[in-house]
Amino acid sequence: MNYIKGKVRNIIYQNKESGFVVAVFRVKETNISKMEDYINKTVTITGTFLSLNTEENYILYGEPATHERFGFQYKVASYEKEKPTTENAVQEFLTSSLIKGCGAKTAAKIVETLGIDAITKIKESPDILLTVPGITIAKATTIRNSILEYSASETILIKLKELGFSIPEATKIYKKYQDSTKYIIEADLYVLTEILDFPKIDNIFLKNNPETAPVRLKACTLEAMRRLSARNGDTYYYQEEIKDSLNKEFNLILDTATFDEIIYTLETENKVVVVNNLYYLTEFYEAEESIVNNLYDLQNDKASPIYDFETEIAKLEQELNVTYNVDQQKAIRKALENKITIISGGPGTGKTTIINAIVKLYIKLHKYSPLEALGNIALIAPTGRASKKMSMSTNMPAMTIHRYLKWNKDTNSFGINESHKTQENLIIVDEMSMLDINLFDALLKGIKSNVQLIMVGDVFQLPSVGPGLILNDLISSELFTFCPLEKIYRQSANSYIPYLALEIKTKTLAEDFTSQKDDYNFLSTESKYIKDTIKKICLMSKNKGLNENSIQILAPMYKGENGIDNLNIILQDLFNPKAPNKEEIVIGEVTYRENDKVLQLQNNPDCNVFNGDIGYISKINKKGNKKDTIIIDFEGNKVEYTKEDMHEVKHAYAITIHKSQGSEFPHVILPITKNYYKMLYNKLIYTAVSRAKKSLVIIGEEQAFLMAVNNDYASTRKTMLKDKLMHKFLN
């Protein structure tokens, strides 16, 4: 194996989270012919390290490489600390800052007494240092503890590498679990699925253990349940479902007795709950129970009626120059009079208008000053774009639910919780259809029991990505004030988008659905010509003065000829072609360029950027020997990314329909082809159509569109929230 030996002179860059390091290394020895000229000289090294300091000798295994910008480097694949092999080296180690309580004279006595294997002997024998003249019990304890502490991380790292983990993975594991890592390795390797993918852990476990080991059967059962929830959105499962999933996912065929034994063990460990032959992961069972109890407490605290509502709403209509219809007035009044109110309506029904009215009247009725209003009203939504829309319509601050609840990305926990509640008296949640069971549970835990809670959304949109069917369950329970909005307001005399959404929702598509309207066009196109047609439409739009900021392509899938990945390559060349004045950087197989439109894929509350936010690459900094950085501008919020961070981002010329939820776009282009298979279903197409604000162009096959409209795939999810609510409220 190729190696270089030596010491680190200085560290140029270090990412404490990932362990990635760029450093200058002085080479003392090597078996690589290309590196012989570097003996007693320095070379730049790059790699992932658990720890690295300038007082130790290292053996670095890897390969030399020439970077197009940074020149000659040594890329480290793995490494180990070189053990001292001479008396001088042992003394040097003992007197380094790594070891406490040992000066030069003491080190010399230790080596003279214990020899060149002194360090090994000290680790193996607690009392051997007492044989060295002049060393007290206290000094011996301090020296030995320092040596043990120093060697612990190295020992664990070596063990993790032997098991099959990469250096970055081993680093990530040790940074989280520290000394507990060795016990996890011995007792239950599957604990590591908290931070690493299950398949990785499972493959490593199977190298040294039978596939039917009890610890694996438990872990696979939990993973099978998680995958069922991820795929179907269910919060509970039937026994046969779990057994079938175990068979399909892990090729495990369990008899009933073995399965029952596993479930019993998982129940005793509080990881699974079984009620009336329904099997829950404990987190989902407890979330449903908590939601029910918190909603019950909220509902029991009654709000006050508004006696002069007609007068106040008339004044507001005059002030804002709007007219509210009967259903809208009812929704506004009910929201102000009740503790829990649900408002649901499709595109064009005035949900945003109603939110603004509720906020304005609430402030007026309570006679709040602007500052008091800020302290008493919270406007929140699942996505950044949805919260910004609320803020623009009300002229009040709004934020994502994760930010409102002070979510900690590292610990995946909320700073606002049952022990630290928010103080607002009115909370309005928009885009409620996007809330899964865990997020809704976290929200209810963090708000006061005397708050007024108003939930706004479109019950017919796609359900949440995570498990649960919150908005639907709340409405169908018929326990809460519900205000449906059905009247659609035209944007122009020939406006069709909101009516098309309604026709899709009710499966009453007009025979002339391909006819062109002011805001709508259906271009019948064979699948193989869809890409070219999209390109032509975008080019025509560009020539009319539109750009990628106002045009959004939505598609159901990433892969395939007409998938998002392929479309983004084409659209990047169209909207942001390569140019001498634009810096670009290649990450994996993707080229990112200054001015590129990109989509944030994960919540990052520390940088105030959230899943679904769209931004533009404003600057790519290539810093020579330092780490490259990419600056992305999210509507004035500039966030710095390293190459390692860019897994959180994708090009956004085309995005998934799921990622578009909570957003509106002036002009939407929607490709439709039978090649999208089962992704063609009613709620998905409805959601895509309802994202368009000014114009919608559908490009593709008429038959595929009809198929999607009439396909109810994924319309049902198994939850017990509705039943539990009714049992709690009605008994």
XYZ file of C-alpha atoms in Angstrom:
731
model
C 0.000 0.000 0.000
C 1.353 3.431 -0.973
C 2.221 5.663 1.961
C 4.072 8.713 3.178
C 5.341 9.144 6.745
C 5.982 12.388 8.576
C 4.459 15.218 10.538
C 1.845 17.908 9.941
C 3.438 21.337 9.747
C 0.226 23.360 9.768
C -3.476 23.001 9.011
C -4.797 25.239 6.218
C -8.480 24.287 6.461
C -10.496 22.056 8.765
C -14.224 21.304 8.686
C -14.984 20.219 12.250
C -18.313 18.664 11.302
C -17.175 16.488 8.375
C -13.521 16.069 9.438
C -12.218 17.212 6.031
C -8.736 18.722 6.263
C -6.292 20.532 3.986
C -2.825 20.635 5.556
C 0.887 21.017 4.889
C 2.764 17.758 5.626
C 6.540 17.276 5.974
C 7.539 13.960 4.400
C 10.186 11.846 6.177
C 9.704 8.563 4.340
C 7.732 7.132 1.393
C 7.470 4.062 -0.840
C 6.087 6.101 -3.768
C 8.650 6.942 -6.475
C 6.790 10.161 -7.404
C 7.138 11.355 -3.814
C 10.874 10.716 -3.332
C 11.720 14.308 -4.284
C 9.495 15.436 -1.380
C 11.469 13.640 1.352
C 12.415 16.264 3.970
C 10.136 18.671 2.102
C 6.476 19.601 2.433
C 3.438 18.630 0.366
C -0.222 19.660 0.569
C -2.440 16.816 1.815
C -6.244 16.497 1.702
C -8.455 13.952 3.443
C -10.802 13.206 6.330
C -9.306 12.910 9.820
C -10.781 12.226 13.227
C -8.069 14.377 14.758
C -4.826 15.841 13.509
C -2.065 17.718 15.285
C 1.495 18.833 14.735
C 3.081 16.791 17.553
C 2.517 13.295 16.215
C 4.000 11.214 13.418
C 1.543 9.828 10.871
C 1.493 7.202 8.161
C -0.784 8.448 5.379
C -2.051 5.928 2.848
C -3.186 7.342 -0.471
C -2.108 8.588 -3.863
C -0.400 11.691 -5.270
C -2.538 13.770 -7.610
C -2.320 16.991 -9.582
C -5.211 19.410 -9.139
C -5.908 21.616 -12.160
C -5.909 24.721 -9.968
C -4.042 23.834 -6.770
C -1.225 21.818 -8.282
C 0.483 18.754 -6.748
C -1.282 17.210 -3.723
C -1.404 13.980 -1.769
C -4.932 12.582 -1.348
C -5.259 10.597 1.877
C -7.532 7.544 1.752
C -6.709 6.303 5.278
C -4.139 6.921 7.953
C -2.696 5.792 11.254
C -0.580 7.358 13.943
C 2.968 6.052 13.801
C 4.016 4.389 17.030
C 7.283 5.643 18.543
C 10.025 3.141 17.587
C 13.113 4.629 19.284
C 13.851 5.721 22.838
C 14.110 9.334 21.708
C 10.731 9.085 19.949
C 9.092 7.628 23.063
C 10.536 10.415 25.222
C 9.421 13.009 22.678
C 5.881 11.618 22.805
C 5.756 11.528 26.608
C 6.889 15.154 26.896
C 4.480 16.429 24.220
C 1.388 18.466 25.079
C -0.696 15.334 24.441
C 0.456 13.802 27.752
C -0.159 15.597 31.048
C 2.141 15.485 34.073
C 5.292 14.238 32.338
C 8.371 16.440 31.994
C 11.662 15.634 30.292
C 13.331 14.126 33.382
C 10.311 11.955 34.183
C 10.101 10.796 30.545
C 13.769 9.818 30.576
C 13.277 7.790 33.793
C 10.209 6.043 32.307
C 12.104 4.983 29.159
C 15.156 3.947 31.197
C 13.001 1.769 33.478
C 10.353 0.403 31.060
C 12.226 0.464 27.773
C 11.077 1.173 24.226
C 7.686 -0.519 24.861
C 6.932 1.849 27.741
C 3.679 3.201 26.269
C 2.224 -0.259 25.638
C 3.221 -1.430 29.125
C 1.630 1.633 30.748
C -1.664 1.026 28.926
C -1.720 -2.650 29.887
C -0.717 -2.313 33.545
C -2.277 0.261 35.917
C 0.590 0.075 38.435
C 3.714 -0.297 36.287
C 4.543 3.422 36.446
C 5.012 3.050 40.212
C 8.167 1.025 39.490
C 9.754 4.146 37.981
C 11.859 5.991 40.620
C 10.337 9.225 41.884
C 6.821 8.810 40.392
C 3.967 9.259 42.878
C 0.554 7.588 42.650
C -1.043 10.899 41.600
C 1.520 11.527 38.835
C 1.264 7.918 37.612
C -2.526 8.206 37.417
C -2.346 11.498 35.479
C 0.192 10.153 32.961
C -1.630 6.853 32.386
C -5.052 8.528 31.992
C -3.581 10.905 29.384
C -2.121 7.970 27.424
C -5.411 6.038 27.609
C -7.431 9.084 26.563
C -5.059 9.719 23.664
C -5.216 6.141 22.414
C -8.984 5.615 22.852
C -10.017 7.520 19.746
C -7.310 5.830 17.676
C -8.373 2.378 18.874
C -12.032 3.032 18.082
C -11.168 4.517 14.691
C -9.101 1.455 13.788
C -11.930 -0.844 14.881
C -14.475 1.055 12.788
C -12.146 0.890 9.773
C -11.702 -2.852 10.285
C -15.475 -3.285 10.337
C -15.757 -1.587 6.956
C -16.551 2.061 7.678
C -14.775 4.746 5.682
C -12.683 7.380 7.444
C -15.426 10.049 7.018
C -18.044 7.623 8.377
C -15.830 6.568 11.288
C -15.167 10.217 12.071
C -18.881 11.017 12.037
C -19.626 8.069 14.338
C -16.947 8.920 16.887
C -17.804 12.625 16.950
C -21.395 11.756 17.927
C -20.923 8.808 20.298
C -17.375 9.366 21.642
C -16.377 6.611 24.100
C -19.819 4.969 23.819
C -18.902 3.944 20.269
C -17.113 0.785 21.425
C -20.173 -0.371 23.380
C -22.449 0.294 20.404
C -20.163 -1.769 18.164
C -20.273 -4.661 20.605
C -23.937 -4.532 21.640
C -26.026 -3.146 18.770
C -24.430 -1.833 15.607
C -27.863 -0.738 14.360
C -27.871 2.191 16.802
C -25.696 3.851 14.150
C -28.708 4.086 11.814
C -29.403 7.340 13.679
C -26.673 8.946 11.560
C -25.871 6.483 8.725
C -28.011 4.677 6.170
C -29.513 1.358 7.217
C -28.117 -0.600 4.203
C -24.557 0.427 5.125
C -24.930 -0.717 8.737
C -26.731 -3.891 7.683
C -24.033 -4.861 5.175
C -21.289 -4.395 7.768
C -23.239 -6.373 10.363
C -23.769 -9.282 7.945
C -20.026 -9.617 7.314
C -19.538 -10.934 10.830
C -22.974 -12.138 11.956
C -25.804 -14.433 10.797
C -28.721 -12.782 8.998
C -31.160 -14.139 11.604
C -29.278 -12.768 14.624
C -31.863 -11.416 17.126
C -30.417 -7.889 17.059
C -30.737 -7.846 13.255
C -34.287 -9.206 13.257
C -35.309 -6.387 15.598
C -33.534 -3.755 13.512
C -34.975 -5.069 10.234
C -38.489 -5.098 11.695
C -38.202 -1.453 12.733
C -36.721 -0.543 9.357
C -39.494 -2.411 7.510
C -42.068 -0.358 9.447
C -40.222 2.890 8.696
C -40.109 2.071 5.002
C -43.829 1.317 4.966
C -44.488 4.757 6.449
C -42.093 6.452 4.032
C -43.715 4.747 1.056
C -47.381 4.874 2.063
C -47.582 7.661 4.661
C -49.167 5.299 7.204
C -48.855 5.748 10.959
C -49.728 2.126 11.733
C -49.464 -1.253 10.010
C -50.973 -4.716 10.005
C -48.932 -7.777 10.957
C -49.017 -9.243 7.451
C -47.837 -5.938 5.979
C -44.763 -5.927 8.197
C -43.986 -9.596 7.515
C -44.408 -9.050 3.795
C -42.110 -6.016 3.949
C -39.489 -8.040 5.843
C -39.624 -10.626 3.085
C -39.403 -8.120 0.214
C -36.854 -5.783 1.757
C -34.566 -8.235 3.585
C -35.520 -11.704 2.327
C -36.583 -12.625 5.866
C -39.491 -15.051 6.172
C -40.623 -15.173 9.789
C -43.105 -17.563 11.348
C -45.731 -16.067 13.644
C -44.028 -17.223 16.836
C -40.704 -15.599 15.891
C -42.424 -12.427 14.731
C -44.430 -12.176 17.959
C -41.271 -12.642 20.011
C -39.521 -9.821 18.150
C -42.509 -7.507 18.566
C -42.733 -8.342 22.277
C -39.053 -7.431 22.731
C -39.508 -4.177 20.805
C -42.541 -3.362 22.968
C -40.517 -3.869 26.147
C -37.858 -1.536 24.696
C -40.595 1.056 24.001
C -39.889 1.073 20.269
C -43.199 -0.445 19.127
C -46.794 -0.173 20.363
C -49.466 -2.756 19.517
C -53.137 -1.832 20.090
C -56.066 -3.881 18.759
C -53.758 -5.719 16.335
C -52.518 -2.427 14.908
C -48.733 -2.083 14.961
C -47.182 1.364 15.516
C -43.702 2.724 15.750
C -43.785 4.318 19.203
C -42.986 7.793 17.867
C -46.104 7.790 15.656
C -48.367 6.322 18.330
C -47.242 8.889 20.880
C -47.530 11.708 18.343
C -51.175 10.825 17.624
C -51.957 10.624 21.341
C -50.228 13.931 22.017
C -52.022 15.692 19.131
C -55.396 14.501 20.406
C -54.749 15.646 23.974
C -53.384 19.042 22.954
C -56.248 19.736 20.543
C -58.703 18.742 23.273
C -57.132 21.244 25.664
C -57.215 23.965 22.995
C -60.825 23.335 22.018
C -62.064 23.378 25.611
C -60.959 26.994 26.072
C -63.689 29.006 24.339
C -63.137 32.284 22.508
C -65.505 35.251 22.650
C -68.126 36.168 20.022
C -67.818 39.406 18.029
C -71.001 41.481 18.441
C -70.271 44.211 15.894
C -68.728 42.001 13.194
C -70.879 43.323 10.305
C -69.818 46.887 11.051
C -66.156 46.008 11.353
C -66.042 43.872 8.198
C -67.736 46.652 6.213
C -65.105 49.124 7.407
C -62.333 46.694 6.472
C -63.784 46.150 2.987
C -63.766 49.904 2.446
C -60.256 50.268 3.846
C -58.774 47.476 1.695
C -61.050 48.073 -1.312
C -62.252 44.464 -1.376
C -65.586 42.676 -1.115
C -65.844 39.442 0.833
C -68.481 36.903 -0.225
C -70.715 35.098 2.286
C -68.346 32.123 2.708
C -65.348 34.380 3.167
C -67.107 36.513 5.773
C -68.178 33.366 7.579
C -64.566 32.082 7.582
C -63.221 35.383 8.919
C -65.835 35.579 11.675
C -65.518 31.933 12.729
C -61.733 32.219 12.847
C -61.962 35.194 15.198
C -64.637 33.631 17.426
C -63.372 30.052 17.825
C -60.296 28.522 19.388
C -59.647 26.134 16.486
C -60.679 26.935 12.932
C -59.895 25.181 9.651
C -60.186 27.050 6.344
C -59.779 25.061 3.148
C -60.117 26.034 -0.481
C -58.583 25.553 -3.894
C -56.705 28.103 -6.006
C -58.506 31.375 -6.591
C -60.849 31.057 -3.601
C -59.222 33.835 -1.564
C -57.338 32.066 1.232
C -54.584 34.696 1.268
C -57.164 37.501 1.267
C -58.893 35.946 4.272
C -55.652 35.597 6.243
C -55.012 39.305 5.759
C -58.546 40.166 6.924
C -58.252 37.997 10.040
C -54.957 39.634 11.014
C -56.251 43.176 10.438
C -59.483 42.627 12.400
C -57.729 40.776 15.226
C -55.351 43.710 15.714
C -58.231 46.199 15.611
C -60.517 44.256 17.954
C -57.760 43.889 20.544
C -56.567 47.484 20.011
C -52.954 46.350 19.599
C -50.186 48.765 18.750
C -47.860 47.578 15.946
C -45.372 46.342 18.530
C -48.074 44.545 20.541
C -49.329 42.919 17.342
C -45.880 41.448 16.701
C -45.858 39.895 20.159
C -49.351 38.448 19.937
C -49.652 37.097 16.372
C -47.586 34.353 14.724
C -47.837 33.650 10.985
C -46.163 30.369 10.068
C -45.972 27.884 7.203
C -44.029 24.716 6.330
C -41.917 26.372 3.610
C -39.994 29.595 3.280
C -41.839 30.654 0.133
C -45.250 30.110 1.752
C -44.250 32.151 4.796
C -42.960 34.967 2.565
C -46.294 34.989 0.739
C -48.111 35.440 4.088
C -45.769 38.232 5.067
C -46.289 40.096 1.794
C -50.082 39.874 2.022
C -50.336 40.980 5.665
C -47.291 43.264 6.030
C -46.466 41.223 9.124
C -43.433 39.013 9.808
C -43.926 35.336 8.954
C -41.586 32.370 9.203
C -41.285 28.638 8.687
C -42.610 26.335 11.389
C -39.111 24.945 11.946
C -37.724 28.407 12.565
C -40.667 29.368 14.785
C -40.094 26.274 16.916
C -36.307 26.882 16.966
C -35.363 23.602 15.352
C -31.818 22.371 16.015
C -30.483 20.603 12.944
C -27.704 18.760 14.787
C -29.940 17.266 17.479
C -33.155 17.198 15.397
C -35.007 18.758 18.318
C -37.044 21.911 18.922
C -36.116 24.665 21.357
C -39.812 25.522 21.609
C -41.573 22.560 23.230
C -43.839 21.522 26.103
C -41.338 22.985 28.578
C -40.662 26.218 26.665
C -43.843 27.417 24.991
C -44.430 30.379 22.685
C -46.345 33.414 23.958
C -48.470 34.455 20.943
C -52.250 34.450 21.333
C -53.144 34.005 17.652
C -51.369 31.514 15.399
C -52.190 31.142 11.711
C -50.705 28.141 9.896
C -50.805 28.194 6.102
C -50.317 25.213 3.738
C -51.602 22.820 6.410
C -51.769 19.912 3.950
C -47.969 19.762 4.065
C -47.726 19.091 7.819
C -46.899 15.516 8.783
C -47.720 13.949 12.129
C -44.369 14.730 13.771
C -44.289 18.404 12.792
C -47.904 19.012 13.820
C -47.241 17.289 17.133
C -44.186 19.489 17.714
C -46.206 22.621 16.921
C -49.021 21.771 19.336
C -46.526 20.967 22.084
C -44.935 24.383 21.681
C -48.045 26.602 21.831
C -50.146 27.683 24.816
C -53.438 25.930 25.582
C -55.369 29.224 25.423
C -54.162 30.197 21.943
C -56.439 30.724 18.936
C -55.274 28.363 16.200
C -56.286 28.958 12.574
C -55.256 26.332 10.012
C -55.433 27.235 6.327
C -54.826 24.955 3.382
C -56.126 22.977 0.450
C -57.247 19.550 1.599
C -57.150 18.256 -1.952
C -53.449 18.957 -2.482
C -50.753 16.329 -2.114
C -50.481 15.022 1.445
C -47.359 15.588 3.503
C -44.120 13.884 2.533
C -43.908 12.407 6.033
C -46.505 10.071 7.588
C -50.006 11.221 8.486
C -53.018 12.838 6.884
C -53.413 15.704 9.319
C -55.618 18.226 7.521
C -57.927 15.559 6.118
C -58.291 13.825 9.496
C -59.072 17.067 11.305
C -61.759 18.019 8.790
C -63.372 14.587 8.506
C -63.616 14.272 12.306
C -66.165 17.145 12.168
C -65.024 18.248 15.629
C -63.621 21.623 14.673
C -65.019 24.733 13.048
C -64.577 24.146 9.321
C -64.992 26.804 6.646
C -64.787 25.512 3.067
C -64.210 28.028 0.285
C -65.649 27.103 -3.091
C -66.293 30.292 -5.082
C -63.482 30.972 -7.559
C -62.513 34.524 -8.479
C -61.557 34.999 -12.115
C -58.230 36.613 -12.920
C -59.543 37.662 -16.352
C -62.620 37.076 -18.514
C -60.987 34.005 -20.060
C -59.119 32.792 -16.967
C -59.078 29.016 -16.758
C -56.366 27.803 -14.330
C -58.501 27.708 -11.123
C -61.374 26.100 -13.051
C -59.046 23.466 -14.522
C -57.872 22.694 -10.974
C -61.512 22.285 -9.907
C -62.259 20.042 -12.892
C -59.256 17.864 -12.013
C -60.346 17.727 -8.368
C -63.901 16.627 -9.243
C -62.855 14.505 -12.269
C -65.182 16.545 -14.497
C -62.635 17.563 -17.115
C -64.233 19.568 -19.942
C -64.157 17.995 -23.397
C -62.263 21.009 -24.725
C -59.554 20.871 -22.033
C -56.920 21.217 -24.757
C -58.394 24.482 -26.052
C -56.220 27.548 -25.576
C -57.281 30.175 -23.024
C -55.843 33.513 -21.888
C -53.788 31.820 -19.176
C -53.649 28.215 -20.400
C -52.354 26.158 -23.306
C -52.176 22.394 -23.865
C -49.604 21.396 -26.477
C -50.217 17.801 -27.586
C -46.725 16.370 -27.997
C -45.236 12.888 -28.304
C -42.972 11.900 -25.427
C -39.802 11.975 -27.544
C -40.440 15.611 -28.539
C -41.336 16.981 -25.073
C -37.798 18.208 -24.264
C -37.482 20.070 -27.544
C -40.941 21.620 -27.120
C -40.107 22.809 -23.594
C -36.906 24.327 -24.939
C -38.801 26.137 -27.725
C -41.426 27.510 -25.321
C -38.723 28.724 -22.921
C -36.793 30.339 -25.770
C -39.941 32.128 -26.995
C -40.679 33.270 -23.434
C -37.109 34.482 -23.029
C -37.401 36.514 -26.229
C -40.559 38.116 -24.792
C -38.629 39.313 -21.761
C -39.402 36.484 -19.317
C -36.597 34.703 -17.487
C -35.971 31.651 -15.323
C -37.146 33.601 -12.266
C -40.718 33.787 -13.556
C -40.834 30.476 -15.457
C -40.952 27.204 -13.518
C -40.954 23.729 -15.033
C -42.614 21.125 -12.782
C -42.250 17.385 -13.344
C -43.048 14.281 -11.285
C -39.703 12.426 -11.537
C -35.942 13.006 -11.519
C -34.904 10.193 -13.830
C -35.770 9.365 -17.443
C -35.703 11.140 -20.788
C -38.150 13.802 -19.596
C -37.029 13.691 -15.979
C -35.918 16.690 -13.948
C -32.189 15.875 -14.076
C -32.222 15.761 -17.868
C -34.400 18.865 -18.198
C -32.125 20.877 -15.907
C -29.102 20.197 -18.139
C -31.005 21.488 -21.177
C -32.479 24.487 -19.366
C -29.175 25.507 -17.776
C -27.662 25.804 -21.260
C -30.679 27.851 -22.360
C -31.045 30.235 -19.416
C -27.454 30.359 -18.139
C -24.994 29.231 -20.824
C -21.277 28.867 -20.276
C -19.453 32.198 -20.600
C -15.897 33.507 -19.996
C -17.124 35.885 -17.277
C -18.942 33.149 -15.304
C -16.999 30.995 -12.872
C -18.170 27.379 -12.662
C -17.410 24.349 -10.560
C -17.979 20.619 -11.116
C -19.362 18.637 -8.179
C -19.809 14.950 -8.972
C -21.339 14.896 -12.442
C -23.051 18.278 -12.123
C -21.666 21.611 -13.306
C -22.732 24.611 -11.234
C -22.288 28.060 -12.729
C -22.611 31.608 -11.459
C -26.205 32.846 -11.990
C -27.586 29.278 -11.843
C -31.068 28.848 -10.387
C -30.934 26.332 -7.507
C -33.264 24.669 -4.998
C -32.543 24.067 -1.299
C -33.341 20.445 -0.376
C -32.907 20.546 3.412
C -33.834 22.833 6.277
C -30.915 24.907 7.545
C -32.340 27.230 10.217
C -28.889 28.521 11.196
C -28.642 30.161 7.758
C -32.370 30.958 7.533
C -32.788 28.793 4.429
C -35.326 25.974 4.185
C -36.412 23.004 2.119
C -38.050 24.303 -1.071
C -36.378 27.729 -1.103
C -35.143 28.823 -4.528
C -32.043 30.971 -4.956
C -29.310 31.918 -7.416
C -25.573 31.282 -7.339
C -24.167 34.791 -7.031
C -20.496 33.890 -6.678
C -18.167 30.900 -6.936
C -14.921 31.511 -5.074
C -11.929 29.404 -6.001
C -9.368 30.152 -3.305
C -6.211 28.444 -4.479
C -5.046 26.216 -1.631
C -8.114 27.081 0.428
C -11.563 25.541 0.205
C -13.760 26.541 -2.729
C -17.002 28.221 -1.702
C -20.294 28.835 -3.470
C -22.430 31.837 -2.477
C -26.165 31.366 -3.067
C -28.514 34.335 -2.845
C -31.976 33.446 -1.501
C -33.840 36.703 -2.127
C -31.225 38.803 -0.368
C -30.158 36.145 2.135
C -26.667 35.141 0.973
C -25.537 31.722 2.201
C -22.042 30.254 1.808
C -21.662 26.588 0.796
C -18.597 24.387 0.483
C -18.399 21.544 -2.023
C -19.386 19.148 0.747
C -22.505 21.239 1.470
C -23.744 21.160 -2.112
C -25.580 17.864 -1.594
C -28.213 20.150 -0.019
C -28.798 21.840 -3.385
C -30.031 20.958 -6.896
C -30.608 22.945 -10.054
C -34.088 24.461 -10.041
C -34.933 25.254 -13.646
C -37.080 22.131 -13.301
C -38.208 20.860 -9.881
C -40.531 18.148 -8.576
C -44.195 18.877 -7.984
C -43.702 17.818 -4.366
C -40.996 20.470 -3.901
C -43.284 23.115 -5.430
C -45.852 22.798 -2.644
C -46.280 25.985 -0.668
C -45.126 28.056 -3.648
C -46.691 29.953 -6.535
C -44.976 30.763 -9.820
C -46.045 33.316 -12.427
C -45.635 30.900 -15.341
C -45.645 27.097 -15.042
C -44.721 24.526 -17.686
C -45.909 20.991 -16.943
C -44.680 18.043 -19.047
C -47.024 15.025 -19.101
C -46.102 11.614 -20.497
C -47.074 7.997 -19.847
C -43.400 7.384 -19.097
C -44.005 8.969 -15.689
C -45.929 5.761 -14.821
C -47.650 5.700 -11.439
C -46.545 9.257 -10.677
C -49.492 10.253 -12.838
C -52.282 10.620 -10.316
C -54.996 13.113 -9.518
C -53.621 14.967 -6.500
C -50.184 15.322 -8.052
C -51.514 16.932 -11.230
C -53.960 19.082 -9.222
C -51.085 20.367 -7.087
C -48.963 21.158 -10.156
C -51.778 23.042 -11.907
C -52.609 25.044 -8.784
C -49.001 26.346 -8.561
C -49.512 28.522 -11.676
C -50.459 32.132 -11.028
C -50.497 33.849 -14.448
C -50.115 31.126 -17.067
C -49.932 27.352 -17.429
C -48.594 25.374 -20.382
C -49.056 21.599 -20.380
C -46.813 19.790 -22.866
C -47.328 16.123 -23.611
C -49.814 13.350 -24.230
C -53.548 13.936 -23.820
C -54.083 10.305 -22.842
C -51.488 10.559 -20.070
C -53.217 13.679 -18.704
C -56.630 11.948 -18.700
C -55.067 8.937 -17.016
C -53.647 11.163 -14.283
C -56.926 12.995 -13.677
C -58.796 9.713 -13.191
C -56.156 7.952 -11.080
C -56.742 8.109 -7.305
C -53.397 6.503 -6.465
C -52.043 7.415 -3.009
C -55.303 9.049 -1.930
C -55.651 6.961 1.259
C -53.342 6.620 4.239
C -53.799 4.541 7.365
C -53.959 6.717 10.486
C -55.953 6.540 13.707
C -55.956 10.264 14.411
C -59.582 10.806 13.388
C -60.800 7.840 15.481
C -58.779 8.901 18.500
C -60.066 12.476 18.231
C -63.682 11.319 18.107
C -63.184 8.950 21.026
C -61.588 11.689 23.140
C -64.050 14.468 22.274
C -67.300 12.485 22.212
C -66.864 10.256 25.263
